[in-house]
């Protein structure tokens, strides 16, 4: 036979009886919270790496289709300008506008993106590279990318599999 109690009551009673048990309980709780935070960071980091990997596809399309037609002075700005096409399509602002509105944050707009935004960025980089390869004008690409980004973000916000990542 024996005595039964709610786990919270049992932990409290055992902690009162044994300071060593209380220290063990606190240490174990801290370890679990640290692991939980680390797992969340890993998921975000994995998506950030995916977005960066797809950026290579994007920059390659720029290098092969846009840069050869520019002067040396124009080439210095084209990659940032094309990255801002994606930033405006997804975030509604350029990297410079984000930095100006967030002067106390380090990094860039994408470093603070949600998992869903990173997935969308990855998709938009691929779509934009296809449109660049097809010589679609930048203004037309921005409009199309924005519509696609809005559509994808709505889907991602309601996707149960993505919610599991959060």
Steps between C-alpha positions, in 0.01 A plus 500: 500500500630857511429868483423677173533871425500733206855520351529870593420422863740202498781716356440770757496250787814324374671839457414587860639169622818507294689812390703273269181390325390862468834593342471201265147606401606859429807388304294258293236765426769744383654231279165425338427869436847548349448200269159630400644842412785336308256288296297809409817679394611199291170496310527872426868460409426214260244714321743793488766274343245379244415858410871583465560195280215601270643849488788354297251394233360853509839675474609265223199604292590864563864440406411321177209715383517850644862580588647445150277780368608760758779751542760442774335765719157336465639155583594621851134551590312232310525214752373714787227641278386151399507384864279797579252386235450193717503701824231735372293211363507316832560759774371813329828687548859512379797393713595865548148592616508210747841608638377858539188386686699253717825681589552300821491159330806328353489306178247539224129464440531133415679422828178599678263323262257236620523140383208566263669809358824307446312226314330765288833676431647171386208447263511858372873475423432203275201661332687828450799319349269333246344836412846661471604220263185574298593873486186613685538870590575575866179696564292214362697246705444702819126512442478126429729408790294708742177326397666159528655588838164611642340180374777277637511676838124448538544130427803465730323676788226236483722197439508253789841359400659846520332564834689197631828681423396795713 
